[in-house]
XYZ file of C-alpha atoms in Angstrom:
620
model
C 0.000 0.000 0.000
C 0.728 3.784 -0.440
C 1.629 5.129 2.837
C -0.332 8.392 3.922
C 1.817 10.990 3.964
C 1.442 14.744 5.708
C 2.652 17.867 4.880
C 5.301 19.607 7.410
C 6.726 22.789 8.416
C 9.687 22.612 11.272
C 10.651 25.809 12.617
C 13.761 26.531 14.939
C 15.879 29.331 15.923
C 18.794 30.477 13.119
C 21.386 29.321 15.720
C 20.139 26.101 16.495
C 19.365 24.345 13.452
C 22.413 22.823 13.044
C 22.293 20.658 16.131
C 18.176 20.748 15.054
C 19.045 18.833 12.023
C 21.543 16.165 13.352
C 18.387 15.768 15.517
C 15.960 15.651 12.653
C 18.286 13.282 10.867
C 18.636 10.564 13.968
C 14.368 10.695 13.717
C 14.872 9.412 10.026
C 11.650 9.966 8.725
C 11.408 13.514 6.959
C 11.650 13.418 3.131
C 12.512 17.267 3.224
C 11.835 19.193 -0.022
C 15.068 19.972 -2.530
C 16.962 22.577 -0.946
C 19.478 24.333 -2.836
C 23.012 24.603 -0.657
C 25.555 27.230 -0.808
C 28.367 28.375 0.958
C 31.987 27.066 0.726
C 31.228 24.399 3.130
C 28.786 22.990 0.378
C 30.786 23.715 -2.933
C 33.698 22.320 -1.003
C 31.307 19.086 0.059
C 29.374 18.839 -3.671
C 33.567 19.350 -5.891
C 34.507 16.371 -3.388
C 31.440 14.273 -4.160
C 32.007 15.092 -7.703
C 35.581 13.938 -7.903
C 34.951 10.477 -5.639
C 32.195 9.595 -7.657
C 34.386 9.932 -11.244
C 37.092 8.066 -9.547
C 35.020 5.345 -9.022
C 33.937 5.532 -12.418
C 37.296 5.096 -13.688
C 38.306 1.815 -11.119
C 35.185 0.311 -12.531
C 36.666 -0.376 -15.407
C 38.997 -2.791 -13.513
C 38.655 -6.121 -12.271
C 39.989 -6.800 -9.058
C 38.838 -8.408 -5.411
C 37.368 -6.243 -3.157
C 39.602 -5.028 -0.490
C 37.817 -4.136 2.676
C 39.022 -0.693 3.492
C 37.513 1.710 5.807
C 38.493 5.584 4.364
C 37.580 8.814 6.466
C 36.767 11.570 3.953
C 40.190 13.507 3.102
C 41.849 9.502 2.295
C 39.074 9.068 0.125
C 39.355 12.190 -1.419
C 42.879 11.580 -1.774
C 42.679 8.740 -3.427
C 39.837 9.888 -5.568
C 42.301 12.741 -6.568
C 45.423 10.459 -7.491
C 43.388 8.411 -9.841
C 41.789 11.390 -12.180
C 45.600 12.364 -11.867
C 46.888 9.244 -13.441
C 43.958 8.925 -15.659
C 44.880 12.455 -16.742
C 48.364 11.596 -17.066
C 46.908 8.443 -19.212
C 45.282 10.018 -21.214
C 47.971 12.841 -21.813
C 50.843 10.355 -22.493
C 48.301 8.472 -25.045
C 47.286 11.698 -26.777
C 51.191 12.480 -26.784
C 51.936 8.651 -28.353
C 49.153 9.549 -30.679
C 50.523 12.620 -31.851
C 54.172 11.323 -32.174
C 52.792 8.459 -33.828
C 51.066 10.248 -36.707
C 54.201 12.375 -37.013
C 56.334 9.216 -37.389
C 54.341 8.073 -39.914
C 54.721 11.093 -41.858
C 58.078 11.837 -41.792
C 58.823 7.664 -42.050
C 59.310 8.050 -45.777
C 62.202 10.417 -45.953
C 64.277 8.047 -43.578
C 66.099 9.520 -40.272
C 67.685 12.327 -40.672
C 68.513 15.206 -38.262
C 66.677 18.578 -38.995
C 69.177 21.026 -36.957
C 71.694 19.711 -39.512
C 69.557 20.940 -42.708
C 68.799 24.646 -40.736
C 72.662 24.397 -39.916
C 73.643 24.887 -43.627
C 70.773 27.252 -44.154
C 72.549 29.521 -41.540
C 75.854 28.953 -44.061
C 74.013 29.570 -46.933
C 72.991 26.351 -48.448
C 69.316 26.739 -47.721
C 67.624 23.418 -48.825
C 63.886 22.268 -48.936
C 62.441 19.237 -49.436
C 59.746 18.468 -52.311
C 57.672 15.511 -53.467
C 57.044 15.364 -57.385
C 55.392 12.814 -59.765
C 58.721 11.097 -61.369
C 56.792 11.602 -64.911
C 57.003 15.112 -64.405
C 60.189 15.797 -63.123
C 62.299 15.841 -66.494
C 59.694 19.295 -67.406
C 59.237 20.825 -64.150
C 62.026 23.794 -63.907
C 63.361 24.729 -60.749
C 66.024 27.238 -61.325
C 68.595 26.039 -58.889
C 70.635 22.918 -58.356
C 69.015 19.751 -56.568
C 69.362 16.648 -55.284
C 67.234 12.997 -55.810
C 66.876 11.647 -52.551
C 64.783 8.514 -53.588
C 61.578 7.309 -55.096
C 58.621 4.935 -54.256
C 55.593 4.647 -55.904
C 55.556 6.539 -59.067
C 57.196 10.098 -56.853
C 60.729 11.220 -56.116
C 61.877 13.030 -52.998
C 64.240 15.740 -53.899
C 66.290 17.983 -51.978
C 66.180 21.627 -53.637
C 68.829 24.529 -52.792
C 66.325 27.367 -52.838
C 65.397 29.479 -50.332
C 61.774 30.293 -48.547
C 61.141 32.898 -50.697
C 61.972 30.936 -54.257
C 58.756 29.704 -56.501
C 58.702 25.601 -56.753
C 56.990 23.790 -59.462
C 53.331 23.641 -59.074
C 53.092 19.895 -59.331
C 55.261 20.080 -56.245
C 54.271 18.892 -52.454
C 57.036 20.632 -50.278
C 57.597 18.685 -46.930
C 57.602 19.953 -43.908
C 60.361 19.885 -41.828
C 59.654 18.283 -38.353
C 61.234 19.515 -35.107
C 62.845 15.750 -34.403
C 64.848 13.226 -36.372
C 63.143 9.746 -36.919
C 64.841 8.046 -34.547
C 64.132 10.606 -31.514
C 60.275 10.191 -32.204
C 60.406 6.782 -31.763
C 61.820 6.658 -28.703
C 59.751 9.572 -27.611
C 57.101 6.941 -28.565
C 58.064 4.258 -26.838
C 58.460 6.971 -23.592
C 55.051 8.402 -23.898
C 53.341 4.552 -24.447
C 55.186 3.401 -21.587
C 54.032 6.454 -19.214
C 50.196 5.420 -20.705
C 50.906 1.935 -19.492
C 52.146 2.911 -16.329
C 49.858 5.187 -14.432
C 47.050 2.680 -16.341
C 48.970 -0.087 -14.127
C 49.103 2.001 -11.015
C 45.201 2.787 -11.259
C 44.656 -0.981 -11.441
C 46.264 -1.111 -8.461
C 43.879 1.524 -6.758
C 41.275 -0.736 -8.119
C 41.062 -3.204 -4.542
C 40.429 -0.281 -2.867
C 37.375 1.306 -4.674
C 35.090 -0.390 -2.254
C 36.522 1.761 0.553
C 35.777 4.455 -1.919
C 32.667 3.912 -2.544
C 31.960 4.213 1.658
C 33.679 7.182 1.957
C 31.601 8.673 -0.916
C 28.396 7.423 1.212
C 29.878 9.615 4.565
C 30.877 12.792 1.735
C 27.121 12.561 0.456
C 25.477 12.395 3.775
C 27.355 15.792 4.864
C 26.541 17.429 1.841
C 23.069 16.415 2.074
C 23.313 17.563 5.530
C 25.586 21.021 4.580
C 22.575 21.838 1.459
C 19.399 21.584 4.255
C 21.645 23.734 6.975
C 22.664 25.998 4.450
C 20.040 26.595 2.095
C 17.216 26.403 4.562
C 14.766 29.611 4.687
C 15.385 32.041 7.924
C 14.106 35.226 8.659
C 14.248 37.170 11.863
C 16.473 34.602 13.805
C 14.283 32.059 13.058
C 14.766 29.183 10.142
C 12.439 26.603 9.044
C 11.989 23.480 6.066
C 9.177 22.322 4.228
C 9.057 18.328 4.272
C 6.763 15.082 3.998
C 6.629 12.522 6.638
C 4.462 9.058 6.678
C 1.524 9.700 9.363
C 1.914 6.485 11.124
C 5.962 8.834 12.116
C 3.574 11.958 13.117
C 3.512 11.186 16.744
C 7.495 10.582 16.751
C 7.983 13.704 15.152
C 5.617 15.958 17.190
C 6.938 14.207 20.844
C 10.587 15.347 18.956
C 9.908 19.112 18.379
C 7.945 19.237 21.305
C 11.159 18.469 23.238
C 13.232 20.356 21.349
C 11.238 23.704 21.342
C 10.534 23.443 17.488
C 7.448 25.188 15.918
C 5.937 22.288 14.267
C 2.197 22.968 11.642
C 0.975 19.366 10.195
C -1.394 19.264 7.941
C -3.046 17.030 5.197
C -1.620 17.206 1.410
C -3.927 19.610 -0.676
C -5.357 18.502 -3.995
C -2.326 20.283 -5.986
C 0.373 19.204 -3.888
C 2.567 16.091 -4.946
C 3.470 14.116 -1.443
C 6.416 11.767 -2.688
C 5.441 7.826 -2.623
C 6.283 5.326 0.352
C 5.694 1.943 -0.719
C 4.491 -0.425 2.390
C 3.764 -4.265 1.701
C 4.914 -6.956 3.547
C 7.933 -9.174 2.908
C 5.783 -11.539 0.222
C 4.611 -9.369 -1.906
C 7.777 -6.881 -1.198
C 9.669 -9.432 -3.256
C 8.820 -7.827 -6.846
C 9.782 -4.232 -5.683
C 13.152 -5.245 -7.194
C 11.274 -5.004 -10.540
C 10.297 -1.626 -10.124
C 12.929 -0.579 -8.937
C 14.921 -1.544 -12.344
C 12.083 -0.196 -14.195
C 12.538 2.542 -12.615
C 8.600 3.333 -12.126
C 6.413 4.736 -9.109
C 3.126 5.360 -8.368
C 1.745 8.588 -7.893
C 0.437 9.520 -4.135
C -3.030 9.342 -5.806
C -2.711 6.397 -7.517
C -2.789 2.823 -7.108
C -0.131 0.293 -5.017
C -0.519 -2.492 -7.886
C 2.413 -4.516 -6.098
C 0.344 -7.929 -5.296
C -1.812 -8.049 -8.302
C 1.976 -7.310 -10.048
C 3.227 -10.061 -8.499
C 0.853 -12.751 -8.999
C -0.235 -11.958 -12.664
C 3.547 -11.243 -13.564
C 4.574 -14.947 -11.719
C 1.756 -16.264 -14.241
C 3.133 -14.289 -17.402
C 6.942 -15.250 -16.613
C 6.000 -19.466 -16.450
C 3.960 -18.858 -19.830
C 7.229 -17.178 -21.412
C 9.633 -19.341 -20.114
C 6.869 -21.800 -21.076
C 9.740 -24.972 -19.638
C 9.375 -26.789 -16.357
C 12.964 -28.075 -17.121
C 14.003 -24.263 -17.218
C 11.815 -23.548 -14.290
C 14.220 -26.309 -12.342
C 17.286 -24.871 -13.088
C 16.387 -21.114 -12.184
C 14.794 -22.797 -8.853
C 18.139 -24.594 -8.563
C 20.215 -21.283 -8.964
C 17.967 -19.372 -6.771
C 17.591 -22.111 -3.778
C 21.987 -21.535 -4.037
C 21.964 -18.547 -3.766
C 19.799 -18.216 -0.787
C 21.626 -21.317 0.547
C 24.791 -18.524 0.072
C 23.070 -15.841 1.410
C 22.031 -17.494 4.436
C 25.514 -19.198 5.243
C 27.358 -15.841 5.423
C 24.797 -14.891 7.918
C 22.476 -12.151 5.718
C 19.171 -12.038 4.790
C 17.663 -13.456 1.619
C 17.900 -10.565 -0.603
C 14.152 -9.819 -2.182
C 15.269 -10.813 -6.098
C 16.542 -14.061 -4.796
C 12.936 -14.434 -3.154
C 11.262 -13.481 -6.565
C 13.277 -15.461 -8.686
C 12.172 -18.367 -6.288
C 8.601 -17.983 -6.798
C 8.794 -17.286 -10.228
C 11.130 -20.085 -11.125
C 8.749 -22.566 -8.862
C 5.467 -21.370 -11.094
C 7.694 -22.085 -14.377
C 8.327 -25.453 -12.842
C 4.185 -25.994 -12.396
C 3.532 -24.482 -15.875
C 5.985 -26.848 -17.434
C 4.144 -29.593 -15.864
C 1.095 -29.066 -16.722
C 1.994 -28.465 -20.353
C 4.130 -31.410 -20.412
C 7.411 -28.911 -21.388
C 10.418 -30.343 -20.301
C 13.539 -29.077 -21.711
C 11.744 -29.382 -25.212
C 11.305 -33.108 -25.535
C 8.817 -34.490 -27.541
C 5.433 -35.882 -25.414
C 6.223 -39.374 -26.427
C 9.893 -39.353 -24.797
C 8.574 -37.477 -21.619
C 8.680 -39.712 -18.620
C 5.420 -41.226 -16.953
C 5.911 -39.493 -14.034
C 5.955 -36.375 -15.588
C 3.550 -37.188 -17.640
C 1.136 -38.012 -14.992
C 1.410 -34.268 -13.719
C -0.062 -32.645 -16.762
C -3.728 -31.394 -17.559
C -4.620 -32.692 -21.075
C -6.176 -29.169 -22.019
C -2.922 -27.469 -22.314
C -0.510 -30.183 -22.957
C 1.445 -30.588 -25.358
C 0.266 -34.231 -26.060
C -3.526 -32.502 -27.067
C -3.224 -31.542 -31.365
C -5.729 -28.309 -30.035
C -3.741 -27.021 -27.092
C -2.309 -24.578 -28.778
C -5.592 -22.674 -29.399
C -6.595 -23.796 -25.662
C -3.707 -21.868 -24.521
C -4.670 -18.863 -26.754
C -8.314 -18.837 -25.177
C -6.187 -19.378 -21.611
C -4.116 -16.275 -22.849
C -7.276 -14.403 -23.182
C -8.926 -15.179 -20.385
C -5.888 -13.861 -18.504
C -6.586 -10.401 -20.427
C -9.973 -10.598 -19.253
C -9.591 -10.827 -15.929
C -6.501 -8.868 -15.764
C -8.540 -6.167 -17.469
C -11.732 -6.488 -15.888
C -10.086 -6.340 -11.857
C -8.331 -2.802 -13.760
C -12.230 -1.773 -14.169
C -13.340 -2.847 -11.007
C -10.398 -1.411 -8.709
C -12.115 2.081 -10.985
C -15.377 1.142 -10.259
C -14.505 1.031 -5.722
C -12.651 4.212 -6.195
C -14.823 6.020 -8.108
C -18.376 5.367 -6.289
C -20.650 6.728 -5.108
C -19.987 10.033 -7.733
C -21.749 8.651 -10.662
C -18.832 8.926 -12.544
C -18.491 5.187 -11.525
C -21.030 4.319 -14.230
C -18.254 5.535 -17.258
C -16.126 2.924 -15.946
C -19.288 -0.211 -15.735
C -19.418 0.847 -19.137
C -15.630 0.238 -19.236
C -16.089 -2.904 -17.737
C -18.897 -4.371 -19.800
C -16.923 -3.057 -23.244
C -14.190 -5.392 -21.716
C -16.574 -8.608 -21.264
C -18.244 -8.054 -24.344
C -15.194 -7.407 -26.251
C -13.699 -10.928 -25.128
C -16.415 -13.028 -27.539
C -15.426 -11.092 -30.200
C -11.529 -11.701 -29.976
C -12.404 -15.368 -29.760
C -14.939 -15.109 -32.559
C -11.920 -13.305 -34.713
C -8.585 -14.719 -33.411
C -9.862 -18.782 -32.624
C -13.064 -19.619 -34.767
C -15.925 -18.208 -35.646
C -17.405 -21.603 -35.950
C -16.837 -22.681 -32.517
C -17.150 -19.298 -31.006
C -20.331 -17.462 -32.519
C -20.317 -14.143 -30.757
C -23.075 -13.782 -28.626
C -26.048 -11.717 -28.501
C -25.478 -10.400 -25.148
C -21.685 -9.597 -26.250
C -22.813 -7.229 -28.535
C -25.183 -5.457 -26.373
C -22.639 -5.296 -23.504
C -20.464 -3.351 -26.179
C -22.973 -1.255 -27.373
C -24.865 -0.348 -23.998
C -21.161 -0.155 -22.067
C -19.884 2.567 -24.750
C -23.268 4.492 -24.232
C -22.826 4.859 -20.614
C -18.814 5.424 -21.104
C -19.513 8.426 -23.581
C -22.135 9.768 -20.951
C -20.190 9.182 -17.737
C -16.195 9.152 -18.442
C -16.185 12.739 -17.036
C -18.587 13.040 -15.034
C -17.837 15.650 -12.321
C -21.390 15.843 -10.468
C -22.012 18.991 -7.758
C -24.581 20.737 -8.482
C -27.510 19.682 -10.544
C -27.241 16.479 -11.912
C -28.495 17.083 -16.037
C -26.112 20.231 -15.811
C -23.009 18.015 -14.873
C -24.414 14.923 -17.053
C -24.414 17.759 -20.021
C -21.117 18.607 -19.221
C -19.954 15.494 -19.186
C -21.554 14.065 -22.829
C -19.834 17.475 -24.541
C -16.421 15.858 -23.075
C -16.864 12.892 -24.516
C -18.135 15.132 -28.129
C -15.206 17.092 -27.927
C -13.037 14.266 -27.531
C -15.079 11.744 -30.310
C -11.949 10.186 -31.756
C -10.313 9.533 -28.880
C -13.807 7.867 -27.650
C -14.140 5.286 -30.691
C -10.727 4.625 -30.740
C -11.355 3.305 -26.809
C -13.628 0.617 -28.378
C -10.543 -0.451 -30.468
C -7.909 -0.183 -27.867
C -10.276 -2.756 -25.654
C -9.978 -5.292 -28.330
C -6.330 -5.107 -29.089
C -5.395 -4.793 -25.244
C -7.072 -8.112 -25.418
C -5.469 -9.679 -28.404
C -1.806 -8.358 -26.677
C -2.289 -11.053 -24.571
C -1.600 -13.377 -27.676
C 2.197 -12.353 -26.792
C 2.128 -15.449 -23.906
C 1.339 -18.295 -26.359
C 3.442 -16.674 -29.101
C 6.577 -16.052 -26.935
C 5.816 -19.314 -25.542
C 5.861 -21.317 -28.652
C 9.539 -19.504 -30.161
C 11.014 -20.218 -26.939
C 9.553 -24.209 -27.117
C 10.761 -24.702 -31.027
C 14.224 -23.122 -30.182
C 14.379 -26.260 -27.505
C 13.167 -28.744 -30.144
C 15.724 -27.398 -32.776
C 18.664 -27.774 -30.256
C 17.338 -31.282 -29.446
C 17.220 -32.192 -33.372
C 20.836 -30.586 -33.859
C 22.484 -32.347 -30.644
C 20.520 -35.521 -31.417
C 22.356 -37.619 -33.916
C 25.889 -36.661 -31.890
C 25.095 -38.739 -29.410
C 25.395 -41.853 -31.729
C 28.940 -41.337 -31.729
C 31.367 -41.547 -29.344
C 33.698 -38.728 -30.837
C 30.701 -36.252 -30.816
C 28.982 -37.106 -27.128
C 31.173 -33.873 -26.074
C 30.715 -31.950 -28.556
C 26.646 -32.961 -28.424
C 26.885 -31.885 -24.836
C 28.084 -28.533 -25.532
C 25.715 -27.478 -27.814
C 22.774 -28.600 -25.709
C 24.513 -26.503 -23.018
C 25.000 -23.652 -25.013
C 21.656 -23.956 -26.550
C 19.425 -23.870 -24.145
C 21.294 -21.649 -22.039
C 21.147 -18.648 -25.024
C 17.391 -19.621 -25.203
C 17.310 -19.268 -21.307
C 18.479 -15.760 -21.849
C 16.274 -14.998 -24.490
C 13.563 -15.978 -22.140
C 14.723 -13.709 -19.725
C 14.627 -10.883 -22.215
C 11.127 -12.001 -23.500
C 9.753 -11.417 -19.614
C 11.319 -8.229 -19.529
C 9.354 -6.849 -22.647
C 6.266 -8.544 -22.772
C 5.598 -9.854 -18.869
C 6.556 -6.664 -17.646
C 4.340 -4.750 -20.524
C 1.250 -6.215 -19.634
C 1.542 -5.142 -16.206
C 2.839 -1.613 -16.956
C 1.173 -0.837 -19.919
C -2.027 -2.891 -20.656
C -3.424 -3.310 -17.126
C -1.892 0.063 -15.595
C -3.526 1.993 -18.749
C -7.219 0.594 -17.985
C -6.371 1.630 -14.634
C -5.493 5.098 -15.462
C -1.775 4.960 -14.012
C 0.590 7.373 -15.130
C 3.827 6.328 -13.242
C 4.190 10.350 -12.585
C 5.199 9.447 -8.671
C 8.465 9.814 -6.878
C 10.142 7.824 -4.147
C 9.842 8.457 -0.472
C 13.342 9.356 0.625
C 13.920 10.283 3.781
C 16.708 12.024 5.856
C 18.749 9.684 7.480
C 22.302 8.356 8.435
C 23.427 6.308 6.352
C 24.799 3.733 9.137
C 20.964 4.063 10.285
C 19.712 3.479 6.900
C 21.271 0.089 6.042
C 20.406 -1.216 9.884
C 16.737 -0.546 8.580
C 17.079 -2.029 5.566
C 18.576 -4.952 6.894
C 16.313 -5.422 10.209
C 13.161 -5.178 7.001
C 15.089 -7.650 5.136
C 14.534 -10.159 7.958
C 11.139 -8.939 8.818
């Protein structure tokens, strides 16, 4: 559920809010507004925080153990500051190697020579310059002083010409410049600046151990700054400051007995219709496993809108077994998961809430695959008994029609996944009469499901209904005359203004009728998904198959059956994240009118405090 939240204004005297903050930040529970900091304290705080968090950037791109390390702030800085010196110095000595590199290869040609020697007998009055000419052209071109043929290659000779700057060459010639070093001197210069590159790249991998100790000092650094913005960019007036902040009801008490002991002014008051309260997720720890999906979604509900975690959870368990679609997968991700909890639990930690997730939805794959008969793609006639015994003929994969069972199973999913969308509207909305837009919602949604069947399945073995039709028709009427319904006042006068709504927004209304039947149809996806993932299996079967008559090829059988159904594993994987997580986000959060606009309950805390929460919830 979406934890209530109230609005809250602290006040406290100018000179006290410092120690009134540490205090506010033991209580842990106020998600205080953006503040803007300032000061040097701050910029000092926000250039360190800057520079820790690019150093640890840069170690990231090494692998090494973690070395537990515990840094105060100006060691971490320190450290922070010696690697974006070496990767500076990296980067310098490789733009350097570049440079010297490209000049090498230009020069590479005319062989090693030394350039004071040719400005030496310019100074004695031999000046000399050095030209590149077609060798077809050189018996006509005219140069008007003496020179000399230094070599050729490819169709061009490399001359040496007495002439000074100020003498006209040939136009067919390409004068070289000279360059500042001999050939031999910008290789070694090459070699230097390459080996400086490789060097301070060598003594950042060895910072890399060490990043984790980073990384906690960067924690302490973000906590003062966080700390150092609220102090300093808090409003005052008159001797007085004060902050604007959210905190969960059920904390009200904890933070009134606070400010009452403290001498705060304190004003607590309910969120007003404009206001945006920030979103605290509260489940408990079974249905808190698939927060670890929204978190890499990166989605949350708005204060006004709805907690959809359970019905998440349970439809998006059913949609990951259909898309896996493989009891034999299903065992292996149980396998992995029941490890890593094994893991988890040995090292004396709590079972971290993905492990928990991929648990459940690993042991529903297992229970799809049986009842479909899916195991690792084998064909029903080489499944075992046992196994066999386990499945429900409907949707198995020994029944010639359960592919369009599963399609009708696939739709009956939509249905009901649609329909709860219209009846979660239908409890919120009532008693305003603007309840009866979404029964007319809900009965486009029941009625549409005959049709899809009639369309996608047969429309011999599933006529479309009468009643279908009429549930269409009569649901769209009451839509178009309800959807925005407002009420106050008298009722024809707010019915009227709903109905021009819907008039002013006609395309948008018929196109609703549409969207119902192809939110329906999306839930196709399942079976499709299903299916690609099942003939991968059967094709790595059928390629593996005939190794395993020979003794040479048992390995090499092995292998690809390994490395088969381990790419179509992660293919799976990928499937889920598109289309399971779609369905859920898109399809059923649309009906429900979800926009996803929210943001997450953070509150002020330290950061030791934080993780002892987080932990002691873990457990919970």
């Amino acid at each position: 559920m979406i934890a209530p939240m109230k609005r809250a204004f602290v006040m406290m005297m100018e000179r006290e809010k410092k120690e009134a903050l540490h205090a506010l930040r033991r209580l842990g529970s106020l998600h205080v507004e953006p503040l803007e900091g300032v000061g040097g304290d701050y910029d000092e705080l926000s250039a360190s925080v800057a520079a820790m968090r690019e150093a640890i950037g840069l170690l990231s791109e090494f692998k090494a153990e973690k070395q537990l390390e515990e840094l105060n702030m100006r060691d971490g800085l320190d450290l922070a500051n010696r690697v974006r010196r070496l990767d500076a110095e990296s980067k310098a000595a490789n733009d350097e190697a570049a440079a010297t590199a490209r000049e090498i290869e230009r020069i590479r040609p005319w062989g090693d020579f030394d350039p004071s020697a040719i400005a030496e007998l310019s100074g004695k009055g031999i000046p000399l310059r050095l030209v590149e000419l077609s060798a077809k052209k050189l018996e006509a071109a005219s140069f008007g002083s003496d020179f000399i043929r230094l070599g050729e290659a490819k169709g061009s000779v490399r001359l040496a010409v007495i002439a000074g700057p100020e003498a006209a060459l040939p136009s067919d010639c390409v004068e070289f410049r000279l360059p500042a070093k001999g050939l031999s001197e910008l290789e070694a210069e090459l070699i230097d600046a390459r080996s400086r590159a490789s060097a301070a790249r060598q003594a950042m991998a060895a910072e890399a151990p060490r990043s984790e100790g980073l990384k906690k000092a960067l924690a302490r650094v973000e906590r003062d700054m966080a700390f150092e913005a609220l102090r300093s960019g808090m409003s005052a007036g008159d001797g007085v400051s004060w902050l604007a902040a959210w905190v969960p009801a059920k904390e009200e008490k904890r933070l009134s007995d606070l400010a009452a002991k403290e001498g705060w002014g304190l004003l607590l008051d309910d969120p007003l219709e404009e206001e945006q309260p920030p979103t605290k997720i509260e489940n408990p720890a079974i249905i808190r496993m698939i927060q670890p999906v929204f978190d890499f979604l990166g989605t949350v509900p708005n204060y006004r809108e709805y907690d959809i975690s359970g019905l998440f959870l349970l439809f998006f368990s059913v949609f990951f077994a259909m898309i896996f679609g493989d009891g034999g997968y299903g065992g292996i991700l149980l396998l992995a998961g029941a490890a890593l909890a094994i893991k988890s639990k040995a090292s004396g930690k709590p079972v971290p809430d993905f492990i928990r997730l991929l648990m459940v939805l690993a042991a529903t794959t297992v229970v799809w695959g049986a009842l479909t008969m899916s195991w690792f793609g084998l064909p029903p006639e080489r499944v075992p008994t046992l196994l066999k015994s386990l499945s429900v003929y409907w949707v198995s994969n020994a029944n010639p029609d359960s592919g369009n069972n599963v399609k009708i199973l696939c739709f009956m999913l939509g249905l009901a996944h649609l329909s709860i969308a219209h009846l979660m509207n239908i409890r919120r909305d009532f008693p305003s009469l603007k309840f009866i837009g979404q029964l007319g919602q809900f009965a486009m949604v029941a009625g549409m499901f005959f049709v899809v069947l009639n369309l996608v399945i047969s429309s011999t073995q599933h006529p479309i209904p009468t009643w279908s039709l009429v549930s269409i028709g009569a649901g769209f009427v009451l839509n178009f005359m309800f959807a925005n319904y407002e009420g106050g006042g008298n009722f024809f006068s707010a019915l009227g203004k709903s109905v021009l709504a819907s008039m002013a927004n006609i395309v948008s209304v018929f196109l609703g009728v549409v969207n119902i039947f192809a939110d329906i149809v999306s839930y196709i996806r399942l079976w499709a998904v299903g299916l690609a993932g099942l003939a991968i299996s059967q094709t790595v079967n059928n390629m593996a198959g005939p190794m395993f008559g020979k003794a040479i090829m048992f390995a090499a059988g092995i292998a690809l059956l390994v490395f088969g159904h381990g790419l179509n594993i992660i293919m799976s994987v990928l499937s889920v994240i598109v289309h399971g997580v779609r369905l859920n986000v898109l399809e059923f959060s649309g009906h429900l009118g979800m926009e996803w606009s929210g943001y997450k309950y953070e509150p002020f805390r330290d950061t030791v405090q934080a993780e002892r929460t987080d932990m002691e919830r873990s457990i919970s």
